[in-house]
Every structure is written in C-alpha cells, then in structure tokens.
Backbone as ProteinMPNN parsed JSONL, in Angstrom:
{"seq_chain_A": "XXXXXXXXXXXXXXXXXXXXXXXXXXXXXXXXXXXXXXXXXXXXXXXXXXXXXXXXXXXXXXXXXXXXXXXXXXXXX", "coords_chain_A": {"N_chain_A": [[0.894, -1.176, 0.03], [0.326, 1.959, -0.651], [0.912, 5.249, 0.211], [0.94, 8.961, 0.265], [3.038, 10.955, 1.918], [3.915, 14.054, 4.329], [6.458, 15.251, 5.701], [8.486, 17.348, 7.511], [10.394, 18.118, 9.462], [12.933, 17.779, 11.244], [11.786, 17.369, 13.616], [9.491, 16.113, 13.34], [10.201, 13.557, 11.375], [11.302, 12.529, 13.88], [9.167, 11.752, 15.202], [7.409, 10.295, 13.352], [9.176, 7.766, 13.043], [9.009, 6.866, 15.761], [6.339, 6.306, 16.035], [6.024, 4.516, 13.706], [7.556, 2.153, 14.915], [6.245, 0.884, 16.378], [4.964, -1.075, 15.294], [4.567, -4.293, 13.595], [5.408, -4.571, 10.819], [6.992, -4.189, 8.129], [8.235, -0.476, 7.126], [8.506, 1.952, 4.721], [9.743, 4.634, 3.273], [9.497, 6.73, 0.434], [11.548, 8.322, -1.703], [12.46, 11.108, -4.024], [15.438, 11.147, -3.706], [16.182, 8.504, -2.49], [15.341, 5.561, -0.564], [14.242, 5.029, 2.625], [14.318, 2.79, 5.409], [11.923, 3.198, 7.476], [11.711, 2.387, 10.052], [14.338, 3.474, 10.97], [15.922, 5.451, 12.197], [18.221, 7.327, 11.579], [18.345, 6.078, 8.674], [16.584, 7.815, 7.375], [16.96, 10.092, 7.649], [18.196, 10.588, 5.117], [16.366, 11.792, 3.525], [15.185, 13.976, 1.339], [13.822, 16.695, 2.544], [12.139, 18.552, 1.253], [10.788, 17.634, -1.204], [8.347, 15.46, -2.699], [7.097, 12.587, -0.998], [6.548, 9.152, -0.494], [5.069, 6.739, 1.388], [5.896, 3.074, 1.887], [3.876, 0.166, 2.54], [3.477, -3.009, 3.342], [0.872, -5.012, 1.321], [-0.647, -6.634, 2.765], [-1.001, -6.133, 5.606], [-1.787, -5.017, 8.422], [-3.047, -1.873, 8.769], [-4.795, 0.099, 9.959], [-4.74, 1.361, 12.271], [-2.13, 2.246, 12.382], [-2.397, 4.336, 10.1], [-3.975, 6.112, 11.732], [-2.615, 7.219, 14.053], [-0.717, 8.095, 12.151], [-1.86, 10.58, 10.99], [-1.689, 13.007, 10.667], [0.294, 13.706, 9.219], [-0.183, 11.916, 6.504], [-1.106, 12.265, 3.197], [-4.37, 12.534, 1.72], [-5.149, 11.666, -1.725]], "CA_chain_A": [[0.236, 0.038, 0.048], [1.259, 3.36, -0.951], [0.277, 7.095, 0.892], [1.772, 10.337, 0.561], [3.191, 11.593, 3.226], [4.123, 14.831, 4.144], [7.674, 15.182, 6.843], [8.753, 18.803, 7.374], [11.634, 18.433, 9.667], [13.275, 16.522, 12.218], [10.949, 16.471, 14.883], [8.657, 15.25, 12.221], [11.36, 12.544, 11.328], [11.246, 11.461, 15.104], [7.937, 11.452, 15.361], [6.838, 9.384, 12.14], [9.787, 6.995, 13.54], [8.376, 6.542, 16.795], [5.031, 5.356, 15.822], [6.343, 3.516, 13.143], [8.811, 1.27, 15.274], [5.191, 0.322, 17.516], [4.237, -1.939, 14.326], [5.559, -5.085, 13.165], [5.576, -4.805, 9.619], [8.188, -3.035, 6.874], [7.416, 0.289, 6.774], [9.335, 2.255, 3.754], [9.642, 6.279, 2.863], [10.326, 6.846, -0.87], [11.597, 9.759, -2.238], [13.611, 11.027, -5.226], [16.955, 11.066, -3.226], [16.036, 7.529, -2.372], [14.079, 5.488, -0.101], [14.842, 4.737, 3.753], [13.458, 2.265, 6.518], [11.512, 4.315, 8.423], [12.003, 2.521, 11.28], [15.528, 3.619, 11.11], [16.085, 6.878, 12.474], [19.187, 7.58, 10.657], [18.171, 6.118, 7.575], [15.424, 8.88, 7.645], [18.031, 11.304, 7.392], [18.785, 10.542, 3.76], [15.49, 11.66, 2.62], [15.479, 15.653, 1.509], [11.989, 16.812, 2.89], [11.06, 19.139, 0.495], [10.43, 16.76, -2.425], [7.489, 14.759, -2.93], [7.436, 11.598, -0.076], [5.322, 8.261, -0.152], [4.925, 5.446, 2.428], [5.125, 2.268, 1.479], [3.943, -0.607, 3.782], [2.792, -4.401, 2.789], [-0.461, -4.632, 0.919], [-1.31, -7.581, 3.533], [-0.514, -5.632, 6.715], [-3.052, -4.262, 9.204], [-2.582, -0.406, 9.053], [-5.811, 1.121, 10.142], [-3.826, 2.058, 13.764], [-0.668, 3.391, 12.006], [-2.716, 5.617, 9.611], [-4.659, 6.928, 12.602], [-1.581, 7.759, 14.138], [0.268, 9.433, 11.271], [-2.948, 11.237, 9.973], [-1.438, 14.785, 10.792], [1.394, 13.753, 8.304], [-0.231, 11.729, 5.5], [-2.009, 12.674, 2.396], [-4.837, 11.592, 0.785], [-5.396, 12.443, -2.911]], "C_chain_A": [[1.162, 0.913, 0.066], [0.755, 4.59, -0.467], [1.431, 7.733, 0.571], [1.68, 10.638, 1.713], [3.995, 12.668, 3.46], [5.838, 15.37, 5.945], [8.385, 16.454, 6.455], [10.064, 18.908, 7.565], [12.022, 17.246, 10.438], [12.964, 16.309, 13.247], [9.885, 15.668, 14.109], [8.841, 13.599, 12.224], [11.357, 11.916, 13.16], [10.314, 11.198, 15.428], [7.167, 10.121, 14.489], [7.994, 7.581, 12.683], [9.249, 6.275, 14.151], [7.234, 5.676, 16.808], [5.15, 4.33, 15.167], [6.829, 2.0, 13.497], [7.496, 0.408, 15.92], [4.855, -0.932, 16.478], [5.478, -3.075, 13.709], [6.047, -5.654, 11.636], [6.371, -3.484, 9.113], [7.276, -1.761, 6.548], [8.913, 1.316, 5.854], [8.885, 3.604, 3.459], [10.655, 6.025, 1.817], [10.284, 8.044, -1.194], [12.614, 9.817, -3.608], [15.063, 10.833, -4.803], [17.261, 9.315, -2.684], [15.249, 6.832, -1.238], [14.912, 4.942, 1.332], [13.61, 3.677, 4.274], [13.025, 3.327, 7.383], [11.67, 3.997, 9.548], [13.466, 2.865, 11.978], [15.846, 4.871, 10.953], [17.166, 7.776, 11.483], [18.889, 7.405, 9.291], [17.342, 6.708, 6.907], [15.904, 10.241, 7.186], [18.778, 11.48, 6.095], [17.981, 10.956, 3.315], [15.705, 13.509, 2.976], [13.573, 16.049, 1.389], [11.358, 17.927, 2.153], [11.148, 18.788, -0.832], [9.191, 16.153, -1.744], [7.826, 13.483, -2.022], [6.365, 10.83, -0.363], [5.741, 7.168, 0.823], [4.639, 3.988, 1.7], [5.07, 1.041, 2.751], [2.987, -2.176, 2.749], [1.22, -4.277, 2.653], [-1.526, -5.668, 1.977], [-1.485, -7.19, 5.339], [-1.52, -4.662, 7.273], [-2.623, -2.759, 9.714], [-3.728, 0.238, 9.386], [-5.226, 1.938, 11.514], [-3.008, 2.975, 12.918], [-1.368, 4.484, 11.145], [-3.446, 6.096, 10.106], [-3.545, 8.123, 13.095], [-0.95, 8.78, 13.319], [-0.762, 10.319, 10.6], [-2.408, 12.355, 9.894], [-0.182, 14.837, 9.233], [1.232, 13.015, 6.559], [-1.654, 12.527, 4.706], [-3.14, 12.373, 1.57], [-5.563, 12.404, -0.602], [-7.094, 12.094, -3.337]], "O_chain_A": [[2.311, 0.896, 0.509], [-0.208, 4.891, -1.171], [2.584, 7.301, 0.566], [0.702, 10.658, 2.461], [5.053, 12.538, 2.844], [5.56, 15.779, 7.072], [8.818, 16.654, 5.321], [10.885, 19.375, 6.776], [11.606, 16.091, 10.347], [13.432, 15.427, 13.968], [9.57, 14.533, 14.463], [8.146, 12.714, 12.722], [11.427, 10.704, 13.364], [10.31, 10.195, 16.142], [6.515, 9.207, 14.994], [7.479, 6.465, 12.626], [8.869, 5.183, 13.729], [7.123, 4.604, 17.402], [4.671, 3.262, 15.548], [6.664, 0.988, 12.816], [7.687, -0.806, 15.99], [4.399, -1.906, 17.078], [6.673, -2.906, 13.464], [6.711, -6.643, 11.325], [6.39, -2.311, 9.488], [6.167, -1.74, 6.014], [10.061, 1.345, 6.296], [7.671, 3.791, 3.38], [11.79, 5.549, 1.839], [9.321, 8.802, -1.078], [13.302, 8.912, -4.081], [15.844, 10.343, -5.618], [18.415, 8.922, -2.511], [14.336, 7.553, -0.834], [16.053, 4.492, 1.227], [12.452, 3.622, 3.86], [13.74, 4.185, 7.9], [11.809, 4.901, 10.372], [13.75, 2.637, 13.153], [16.04, 5.42, 9.868], [16.84, 8.74, 10.79], [19.078, 8.376, 8.559], [17.168, 6.301, 5.759], [15.363, 11.151, 6.557], [19.719, 12.255, 5.923], [18.211, 10.832, 2.113], [16.07, 14.131, 3.973], [12.632, 15.817, 0.63], [10.188, 18.246, 2.367], [11.582, 19.613, -1.636], [8.966, 16.256, -0.538], [8.994, 13.144, -2.214], [5.271, 11.37, -0.524], [6.927, 6.844, 0.88], [3.598, 3.694, 1.113], [5.897, 0.942, 3.657], [2.178, -2.167, 1.822], [0.457, -3.716, 3.441], [-2.753, -5.583, 2.03], [-2.037, -7.943, 6.141], [-1.979, -3.693, 6.669], [-2.028, -2.505, 10.762], [-3.626, 1.378, 8.932], [-5.372, 3.157, 11.61], [-3.175, 4.187, 12.786], [-0.99, 5.629, 11.392], [-4.087, 6.828, 9.351], [-3.488, 9.316, 12.795], [-0.699, 9.948, 13.615], [-0.4, 10.814, 9.532], [-2.654, 12.905, 8.821], [0.042, 15.787, 8.484], [1.994, 13.268, 5.627], [-2.661, 13.067, 5.164], [-2.805, 11.851, 0.507], [-6.278, 13.406, -0.569], [-7.603, 12.622, -4.325]]}, "name": "protein", "num_of_chains": 1, "seq": "XXXXXXXXXXXXXXXXXXXXXXXXXXXXXXXXXXXXXXXXXXXXXXXXXXXXXXXXXXXXXXXXXXXXXXXXXXXXX"}
C-alpha cells in the first residue's frame, strides 16, 4: 500500500519513526533522493524533505491504527 506523506523537519522524522517502530511490519519512505526504512532514524535522514515522499507498507498489513496515528502526516489524494 502506498500513501503520500509530508515530513517537514527533524521533529517530524522523530515522531514518524517513533510511531512506525511500534508495528511489526516493514514501513518504507520513498523519495527522489532514495528510500529509507522508516524504522531507522538514521536512514530517514537521507531523505530530502522538500521533495514529494511516499510511505510504502505491505498490502496485507493491518494498517488502520498506523494510519490513524500518522493522520497529521498523510495526504489523501
């Protein structure tokens, strides 16, 4: 499953990382500068925050609670 996500600053990186680390499935953030494991705070620092980002989670993952916790960052088109 793919969702657009907006991460504006270091504090957002820390909050998103803290949230996704609670879940047992993989969460990836993709941007033009590369892709990062959202559970790796250091990995997320490779992302350029001024470009469009997408969050990728497995299609079979139970994501309702995750998306609720991340609602301030997710953009629904």
